[in-house]
Each structure stands twice: as C-alpha cells, then as structure tokens.
Amino acid sequence: MADSARAYFDTVFGMAGEPARRAREFAGRLREDLRSGSEQLRSHGGRTAHDLARLIRAELDATLSRIGVATQADLDDLNLRLEHNEEQIRELRVRLAEAEAAAAVRRTEPSTGTEAPPAAPQTRGDDEGVA
C-alpha cells in the first residue's frame, strides 16, 4: 500500500516537474525576502526605540530645567565646584597655620629694634577676594 501511494505521488509530482521546480525556487526567494525584510524591520525598530528614548530624555531634561529641578549634569558641575572650593579652603588653612606659627615664633624671639617689620604672607593671584 505504501509503495502504491509513493508511486502515485511520484507520478503526480513528476508531471508537475518544471512548475514544481519554479514553485520551489519562488518559495525559496520568498523565504529569503521575508527573512531580510524581518531583519530590516527589527533593525529599524531598534533604531526607532533608541531615537524615541533619546527624545524623551531630552524633553524630560528640558522640562526639569524649566521647573527648576537640577539634572545629574547640574549636580556633577556643582560637585566639581564644591571640591575645588574645599581644596582652596584646605590650602588657606595650611597657610594660616604657617602664618600663625611664624607669628608665635616672632613674639617669643627677643626684639632688637633694628629688624624690619615682618612681611605679609604671600598670596597667590587666584586666591584674591577669597575670605
């Protein structure tokens, strides 16, 4: 029975030889076109999602700026300025301690009266105006 069914199908498909081959080729081309189309669609969808996220982020940052909420970039900038100011304060404290130590040494030394008055501590140009 299986042999007769196989013979029947072979006969039917044999008669359709050239059209069947063309149908298989068409199906193969269609499969490749669908595959490449789906890859392009997936790629385009990924780019669209990335662009949409970027636009949403930009709009959110603009809205936060308009209502006065600080962004991460603003906080980073403030942190850098704070670190710079703290470094200046540390330098000024060291210089103040050195000046106080020098003044204490001058007070304990006997004064001969011929010495010139002590010079003011040297300041850097960028420290001017800092209290």
Tab-separated table of N, CA and C in Angstrom:
chain	number	residue	atom	x	y	z
A	1	MET	N	0.822	-1.190	0.000
A	1	MET	CA	0.000	0.000	0.000
A	1	MET	C	0.864	1.251	0.000
A	2	ALA	N	1.902	1.252	0.845
A	2	ALA	CA	2.777	2.410	0.896
A	2	ALA	C	3.498	2.573	-0.430
A	3	ASP	N	3.862	1.461	-1.046
A	3	ASP	CA	4.557	1.556	-2.330
A	3	ASP	C	3.648	2.139	-3.397
A	4	SER	N	2.380	1.763	-3.393
A	4	SER	CA	1.466	2.298	-4.403
A	4	SER	C	1.216	3.785	-4.177
A	5	ALA	N	1.125	4.213	-2.894
A	5	ALA	CA	0.935	5.636	-2.607
A	5	ALA	C	2.156	6.421	-3.046
A	6	ARG	N	3.337	5.867	-2.785
A	6	ARG	CA	4.571	6.540	-3.192
A	6	ARG	C	4.625	6.659	-4.710
A	7	ALA	N	4.252	5.609	-5.403
A	7	ALA	CA	4.258	5.636	-6.865
A	7	ALA	C	3.269	6.672	-7.376
A	8	TYR	N	2.103	6.747	-6.757
A	8	TYR	CA	1.095	7.721	-7.163
A	8	TYR	C	1.642	9.143	-7.000
A	9	PHE	N	2.242	9.452	-5.814
A	9	PHE	CA	2.774	10.799	-5.575
A	9	PHE	C	3.928	11.108	-6.514
A	10	ASP	N	4.772	10.120	-6.776
A	10	ASP	CA	5.873	10.333	-7.712
A	10	ASP	C	5.340	10.665	-9.094
A	11	THR	N	4.272	9.989	-9.509
A	11	THR	CA	3.681	10.239	-10.822
A	11	THR	C	3.096	11.641	-10.877
A	12	VAL	N	2.350	12.030	-9.824
A	12	VAL	CA	1.726	13.359	-9.806
A	12	VAL	C	2.790	14.447	-9.787
A	13	PHE	N	3.791	14.296	-8.922
A	13	PHE	CA	4.833	15.320	-8.846
A	13	PHE	C	5.721	15.293	-10.078
A	14	GLY	N	5.872	14.161	-10.688
A	14	GLY	CA	6.660	14.046	-11.910
A	14	GLY	C	6.026	14.814	-13.049
A	15	MET	N	4.696	14.814	-13.135
A	15	MET	CA	4.019	15.539	-14.204
A	15	MET	C	4.177	17.045	-13.998
A	16	ALA	N	4.320	17.443	-12.781
A	16	ALA	CA	4.428	18.863	-12.491
A	16	ALA	C	5.881	19.290	-12.405
A	17	GLY	N	6.812	18.574	-12.969
A	17	GLY	CA	8.258	18.779	-12.836
A	17	GLY	C	8.716	20.220	-12.898
A	18	GLU	N	8.594	20.856	-14.066
A	18	GLU	CA	9.079	22.229	-14.229
A	18	GLU	C	8.289	23.216	-13.383
A	19	PRO	N	6.962	23.169	-13.354
A	19	PRO	CA	6.241	24.103	-12.475
A	19	PRO	C	6.579	23.896	-10.996
A	20	ALA	N	6.800	22.656	-10.596
A	20	ALA	CA	7.148	22.397	-9.193
A	20	ALA	C	8.510	22.997	-8.860
A	21	ARG	N	9.458	22.875	-9.794
A	21	ARG	CA	10.789	23.444	-9.569
A	21	ARG	C	10.690	24.964	-9.453
A	22	ARG	N	9.912	25.576	-10.341
A	22	ARG	CA	9.741	27.025	-10.284
A	22	ARG	C	9.029	27.439	-8.993
A	23	ALA	N	8.072	26.636	-8.556
A	23	ALA	CA	7.366	26.942	-7.307
A	23	ALA	C	8.321	26.858	-6.120
A	24	ARG	N	9.220	25.841	-6.127
A	24	ARG	CA	10.202	25.728	-5.043
A	24	ARG	C	11.169	26.912	-5.066
A	25	GLU	N	11.611	27.316	-6.250
A	25	GLU	CA	12.510	28.465	-6.349
A	25	GLU	C	11.816	29.739	-5.856
A	26	PHE	N	10.543	29.891	-6.270
A	26	PHE	CA	9.780	31.057	-5.823
A	26	PHE	C	9.624	31.053	-4.303
A	27	ALA	N	9.330	29.884	-3.751
A	27	ALA	CA	9.181	29.775	-2.297
A	27	ALA	C	10.499	30.110	-1.600
A	28	GLY	N	11.627	29.674	-2.173
A	28	GLY	CA	12.936	29.989	-1.598
A	28	GLY	C	13.219	31.480	-1.637
A	29	ARG	N	12.933	32.120	-2.800
A	29	ARG	CA	13.141	33.575	-2.900
A	29	ARG	C	12.225	34.322	-1.937
A	30	LEU	N	10.983	33.857	-1.849
A	30	LEU	CA	10.036	34.486	-0.936
A	30	LEU	C	10.511	34.366	0.509
A	31	ARG	N	11.038	33.193	0.873
A	31	ARG	CA	11.545	32.985	2.228
A	31	ARG	C	12.712	33.936	2.512
A	32	GLU	N	13.641	34.087	1.558
A	32	GLU	CA	14.779	34.988	1.751
A	32	GLU	C	14.319	36.446	1.841
A	33	ASP	N	13.351	36.817	0.990
A	33	ASP	CA	12.832	38.187	1.049
A	33	ASP	C	12.170	38.465	2.392
A	34	LEU	N	11.390	37.514	2.868
A	34	LEU	CA	10.738	37.686	4.169
A	34	LEU	C	11.764	37.758	5.295
A	35	ARG	N	12.803	36.932	5.210
A	35	ARG	CA	13.848	36.939	6.240
A	35	ARG	C	14.572	38.291	6.255
A	36	SER	N	14.984	38.773	5.077
A	36	SER	CA	15.696	40.056	5.045
A	36	SER	C	14.767	41.200	5.449
A	37	GLY	N	13.498	41.119	5.044
A	37	GLY	CA	12.538	42.150	5.449
A	37	GLY	C	12.332	42.177	6.948
A	38	SER	N	12.264	41.006	7.552
A	38	SER	CA	12.076	40.964	9.009
A	38	SER	C	13.316	41.480	9.732
A	39	GLU	N	14.521	41.192	9.194
A	39	GLU	CA	15.744	41.716	9.805
A	39	GLU	C	15.791	43.240	9.694
A	40	GLN	N	15.394	43.767	8.534
A	40	GLN	CA	15.364	45.222	8.369
A	40	GLN	C	14.345	45.854	9.311
A	41	LEU	N	13.198	45.211	9.443
A	41	LEU	CA	12.160	45.724	10.336
A	41	LEU	C	12.640	45.725	11.785
A	42	ARG	N	13.308	44.648	12.194
A	42	ARG	CA	13.828	44.573	13.559
A	42	ARG	C	14.899	45.643	13.786
A	43	SER	N	15.779	45.821	12.808
A	43	SER	CA	16.829	46.826	12.921
A	43	SER	C	16.227	48.229	12.988
A	44	HIS	N	15.276	48.498	12.125
A	44	HIS	CA	14.630	49.812	12.114
A	44	HIS	C	13.868	50.049	13.421
A	45	GLY	N	13.228	49.020	13.927
A	45	GLY	CA	12.507	49.138	15.197
A	45	GLY	C	13.447	49.452	16.347
A	46	GLY	N	14.622	48.827	16.351
A	46	GLY	CA	15.608	49.107	17.399
A	46	GLY	C	16.099	50.542	17.336
A	47	ARG	N	16.380	51.025	16.112
A	47	ARG	CA	16.816	52.421	15.966
A	47	ARG	C	15.712	53.379	16.390
A	48	THR	N	14.488	53.055	16.027
A	48	THR	CA	13.366	53.916	16.389
A	48	THR	C	13.201	53.978	17.903
A	49	ALA	N	13.316	52.849	18.565
A	49	ALA	CA	13.191	52.830	20.028
A	49	ALA	C	14.304	53.652	20.673
A	50	HIS	N	15.523	53.532	20.148
A	50	HIS	CA	16.654	54.298	20.687
A	50	HIS	C	16.423	55.799	20.479
A	51	ASP	N	15.990	56.182	19.276
A	51	ASP	CA	15.728	57.594	18.994
A	51	ASP	C	14.599	58.133	19.865
A	52	LEU	N	13.579	57.339	20.050
A	52	LEU	CA	12.451	57.756	20.880
A	52	LEU	C	12.892	57.952	22.333
A	53	ALA	N	13.711	57.051	22.837
A	53	ALA	CA	14.213	57.179	24.212
A	53	ALA	C	15.063	58.440	24.354
A	54	ARG	N	15.881	58.731	23.337
A	54	ARG	CA	16.719	59.928	23.367
A	54	ARG	C	15.860	61.193	23.367
A	55	LEU	N	14.813	61.222	22.550
A	55	LEU	CA	13.919	62.378	22.510
A	55	LEU	C	13.181	62.566	23.833
A	56	ILE	N	12.727	61.469	24.410
A	56	ILE	CA	12.028	61.553	25.697
A	56	ILE	C	12.968	62.077	26.773
A	57	ARG	N	14.209	61.588	26.771
A	57	ARG	CA	15.192	62.042	27.760
A	57	ARG	C	15.458	63.542	27.602
A	58	ALA	N	15.590	64.016	26.354
A	58	ALA	CA	15.845	65.439	26.118
A	58	ALA	C	14.661	66.285	26.577
A	59	GLU	N	13.451	65.840	26.274
A	59	GLU	CA	12.265	66.585	26.706
A	59	GLU	C	12.138	66.600	28.226
A	60	LEU	N	12.445	65.485	28.849
A	60	LEU	CA	12.382	65.414	30.308
A	60	LEU	C	13.404	66.352	30.940
A	61	ASP	N	14.637	66.368	30.406
A	61	ASP	CA	15.656	67.281	30.925
A	61	ASP	C	15.228	68.735	30.761
A	62	ALA	N	14.656	69.061	29.593
A	62	ALA	CA	14.211	70.436	29.354
A	62	ALA	C	13.092	70.817	30.321
A	63	THR	N	12.166	69.906	30.547
A	63	THR	CA	11.062	70.186	31.467
A	63	THR	C	11.570	70.350	32.894
A	64	LEU	N	12.485	69.489	33.310
A	64	LEU	CA	13.050	69.608	34.658
A	64	LEU	C	13.791	70.928	34.826
A	65	SER	N	14.481	71.361	33.783
A	65	SER	CA	15.183	72.644	33.853
A	65	SER	C	14.196	73.796	33.959
A	66	ARG	N	13.095	73.708	33.208
A	66	ARG	CA	12.099	74.784	33.249
A	66	ARG	C	11.456	74.915	34.623
A	67	ILE	N	11.232	73.795	35.295
A	67	ILE	CA	10.571	73.881	36.601
A	67	ILE	C	11.571	74.029	37.740
A	68	GLY	N	12.865	74.047	37.402
A	68	GLY	CA	13.877	74.333	38.404
A	68	GLY	C	14.444	73.126	39.122
A	69	VAL	N	14.247	71.944	38.600
A	69	VAL	CA	14.810	70.741	39.216
A	69	VAL	C	16.186	70.495	38.600
A	70	ALA	N	17.162	70.226	39.428
A	70	ALA	CA	18.525	70.011	38.948
A	70	ALA	C	18.646	68.656	38.265
A	71	THR	N	19.405	68.646	37.181
A	71	THR	CA	19.680	67.392	36.483
A	71	THR	C	20.979	66.802	37.026
A	72	GLN	N	21.308	65.614	36.599
A	72	GLN	CA	22.548	64.973	37.039
A	72	GLN	C	23.758	65.786	36.587
A	73	ALA	N	23.695	66.359	35.394
A	73	ALA	CA	24.805	67.184	34.909
A	73	ALA	C	24.989	68.407	35.805
A	74	ASP	N	23.880	69.009	36.232
A	74	ASP	CA	23.971	70.150	37.149
A	74	ASP	C	24.612	69.741	38.471
A	75	LEU	N	24.208	68.592	38.987
A	75	LEU	CA	24.772	68.110	40.253
A	75	LEU	C	26.255	67.795	40.110
A	76	ASP	N	26.640	67.204	38.983
A	76	ASP	CA	28.055	66.911	38.758
A	76	ASP	C	28.872	68.199	38.716
A	77	ASP	N	28.342	69.225	38.042
A	77	ASP	CA	29.030	70.508	37.969
A	77	ASP	C	29.181	71.125	39.357
A	78	LEU	N	28.120	71.081	40.134
A	78	LEU	CA	28.186	71.626	41.496
A	78	LEU	C	29.176	70.855	42.362
A	79	ASN	N	29.224	69.537	42.209
A	79	ASN	CA	30.184	68.733	42.977
A	79	ASN	C	31.613	69.108	42.622
A	80	LEU	N	31.893	69.345	41.339
A	80	LEU	CA	33.241	69.752	40.941
A	80	LEU	C	33.600	71.107	41.548
A	81	ARG	N	32.667	72.038	41.508
A	81	ARG	CA	32.924	73.352	42.094
A	81	ARG	C	33.142	73.241	43.594
A	82	LEU	N	32.351	72.400	44.259
A	82	LEU	CA	32.493	72.206	45.700
A	82	LEU	C	33.860	71.614	46.036
A	83	GLU	N	34.293	70.617	45.277
A	83	GLU	CA	35.608	70.021	45.525
A	83	GLU	C	36.714	71.051	45.347
A	84	HIS	N	36.595	71.902	44.316
A	84	HIS	CA	37.596	72.945	44.088
A	84	HIS	C	37.629	73.919	45.267
A	85	ASN	N	36.459	74.339	45.728
A	85	ASN	CA	36.394	75.272	46.861
A	85	ASN	C	36.939	74.637	48.134
A	86	GLU	N	36.643	73.368	48.366
A	86	GLU	CA	37.175	72.690	49.550
A	86	GLU	C	38.695	72.619	49.492
A	87	GLU	N	39.261	72.387	48.317
A	87	GLU	CA	40.719	72.354	48.168
A	87	GLU	C	41.313	73.727	48.483
A	88	GLN	N	40.673	74.782	48.018
A	88	GLN	CA	41.155	76.127	48.328
A	88	GLN	C	41.093	76.398	49.829
A	89	ILE	N	40.035	75.965	50.477
A	89	ILE	CA	39.909	76.159	51.929
A	89	ILE	C	41.026	75.417	52.654
A	90	ARG	N	41.323	74.172	52.231
A	90	ARG	CA	42.415	73.423	52.867
A	90	ARG	C	43.741	74.161	52.705
A	91	GLU	N	44.009	74.687	51.507
A	91	GLU	CA	45.253	75.417	51.276
A	91	GLU	C	45.328	76.665	52.154
A	92	LEU	N	44.220	77.381	52.253
A	92	LEU	CA	44.210	78.592	53.079
A	92	LEU	C	44.398	78.264	54.553
A	93	ARG	N	43.834	77.169	55.010
A	93	ARG	CA	44.017	76.772	56.417
A	93	ARG	C	45.478	76.432	56.697
A	94	VAL	N	46.129	75.754	55.764
A	94	VAL	CA	47.548	75.419	55.940
A	94	VAL	C	48.367	76.700	55.994
A	95	ARG	N	48.094	77.625	55.077
A	95	ARG	CA	48.845	78.879	55.069
A	95	ARG	C	48.586	79.694	56.328
A	96	LEU	N	47.350	79.678	56.828
A	96	LEU	CA	47.025	80.393	58.068
A	96	LEU	C	47.784	79.785	59.246
A	97	ALA	N	47.825	78.462	59.309
A	97	ALA	CA	48.552	77.800	60.402
A	97	ALA	C	50.038	78.136	60.332
A	98	GLU	N	50.596	78.174	59.114
A	98	GLU	CA	52.011	78.531	58.971
A	98	GLU	C	52.255	79.974	59.404
A	99	ALA	N	51.344	80.873	59.025
A	99	ALA	CA	51.497	82.282	59.399
A	99	ALA	C	51.371	82.456	60.910
A	100	GLU	N	50.432	81.750	61.539
A	100	GLU	CA	50.280	81.841	62.994
A	100	GLU	C	51.511	81.292	63.702
A	101	ALA	N	52.083	80.201	63.182
A	101	ALA	CA	53.295	79.637	63.791
A	101	ALA	C	54.459	80.609	63.659
A	102	ALA	N	54.578	81.240	62.499
A	102	ALA	CA	55.661	82.212	62.306
A	102	ALA	C	55.469	83.414	63.226
A	103	ALA	N	54.232	83.857	63.415
A	103	ALA	CA	53.964	84.993	64.308
A	103	ALA	C	54.282	84.621	65.750
A	104	ALA	N	53.980	83.401	66.142
A	104	ALA	CA	54.279	82.966	67.511
A	104	ALA	C	55.781	82.922	67.731
A	105	VAL	N	56.533	82.486	66.732
A	105	VAL	CA	57.998	82.444	66.857
A	105	VAL	C	58.547	83.858	66.976
A	106	ARG	N	58.004	84.779	66.191
A	106	ARG	CA	58.480	86.170	66.253
A	106	ARG	C	58.171	86.801	67.606
A	107	ARG	N	57.036	86.452	68.200
A	107	ARG	CA	56.684	87.013	69.509
A	107	ARG	C	57.609	86.497	70.607
A	108	THR	N	58.071	85.278	70.492
A	108	THR	CA	58.927	84.711	71.539
A	108	THR	C	60.381	85.108	71.371
A	109	GLU	N	60.793	85.555	70.188
A	109	GLU	CA	62.181	85.981	69.993
A	109	GLU	C	62.373	87.375	70.582
A	110	PRO	N	63.540	87.619	71.186
A	110	PRO	CA	63.788	88.973	71.708
A	110	PRO	C	63.940	89.948	70.543
A	111	SER	N	63.346	91.073	70.683
A	111	SER	CA	63.349	92.072	69.628
A	111	SER	C	64.507	93.025	69.854
A	112	THR	N	65.311	93.289	68.824
A	112	THR	CA	66.445	94.208	68.934
A	112	THR	C	66.075	95.585	68.449
A	113	GLY	N	65.002	95.715	67.770
A	113	GLY	CA	64.538	97.005	67.298
A	113	GLY	C	65.119	97.388	65.958
A	114	THR	N	66.101	96.664	65.463
A	114	THR	CA	66.710	97.000	64.178
A	114	THR	C	66.147	96.154	63.042
A	115	GLU	N	65.342	95.233	63.375
A	115	GLU	CA	64.790	94.365	62.337
A	115	GLU	C	63.671	95.084	61.608
A	116	ALA	N	63.507	94.725	60.360
A	116	ALA	CA	62.409	95.280	59.558
A	116	ALA	C	61.111	94.621	59.993
A	117	PRO	N	59.999	95.311	59.819
A	117	PRO	CA	58.716	94.692	60.190
A	117	PRO	C	58.483	93.437	59.346
A	118	PRO	N	57.806	92.449	59.922
A	118	PRO	CA	57.600	91.199	59.184
A	118	PRO	C	56.754	91.440	57.940
A	119	ALA	N	57.120	90.742	56.886
A	119	ALA	CA	56.387	90.869	55.619
A	119	ALA	C	55.082	90.097	55.714
A	120	ALA	N	54.095	90.603	55.009
A	120	ALA	CA	52.796	89.909	54.978
A	120	ALA	C	52.965	88.600	54.209
A	121	PRO	N	52.211	87.577	54.560
A	121	PRO	CA	52.334	86.308	53.834
A	121	PRO	C	51.984	86.505	52.361
A	122	GLN	N	52.709	85.812	51.514
A	122	GLN	CA	52.472	85.896	50.072
A	122	GLN	C	51.169	85.197	49.726
A	123	THR	N	50.405	85.809	48.850
A	123	THR	CA	49.152	85.179	48.403
A	123	THR	C	49.256	84.906	46.922
A	124	ARG	N	48.591	83.868	46.500
A	124	ARG	CA	48.539	83.551	45.076
A	124	ARG	C	47.515	84.465	44.436
A	125	GLY	N	47.690	84.750	43.171
A	125	GLY	CA	46.793	85.649	42.463
A	125	GLY	C	45.372	85.136	42.385
A	126	ASP	N	45.183	83.812	42.323
A	126	ASP	CA	43.825	83.280	42.186
A	126	ASP	C	43.096	83.225	43.516
A	127	ASP	N	43.793	83.506	44.620
A	127	ASP	CA	43.141	83.482	45.926
A	127	ASP	C	42.606	84.856	46.311
A	128	GLU	N	42.850	85.868	45.485
A	128	GLU	CA	42.414	87.208	45.836
A	128	GLU	C	40.903	87.248	45.903
A	129	GLY	N	40.402	87.940	46.869
A	129	GLY	CA	38.964	88.078	47.022
A	129	GLY	C	38.326	86.927	47.768
A	130	VAL	N	39.090	85.903	48.139
A	130	VAL	CA	38.547	84.771	48.887
A	130	VAL	C	38.633	85.103	50.356
A	131	ALA	N	37.547	84.996	51.072
A	131	ALA	CA	37.549	85.327	52.501
A	131	ALA	C	37.894	84.123	53.323
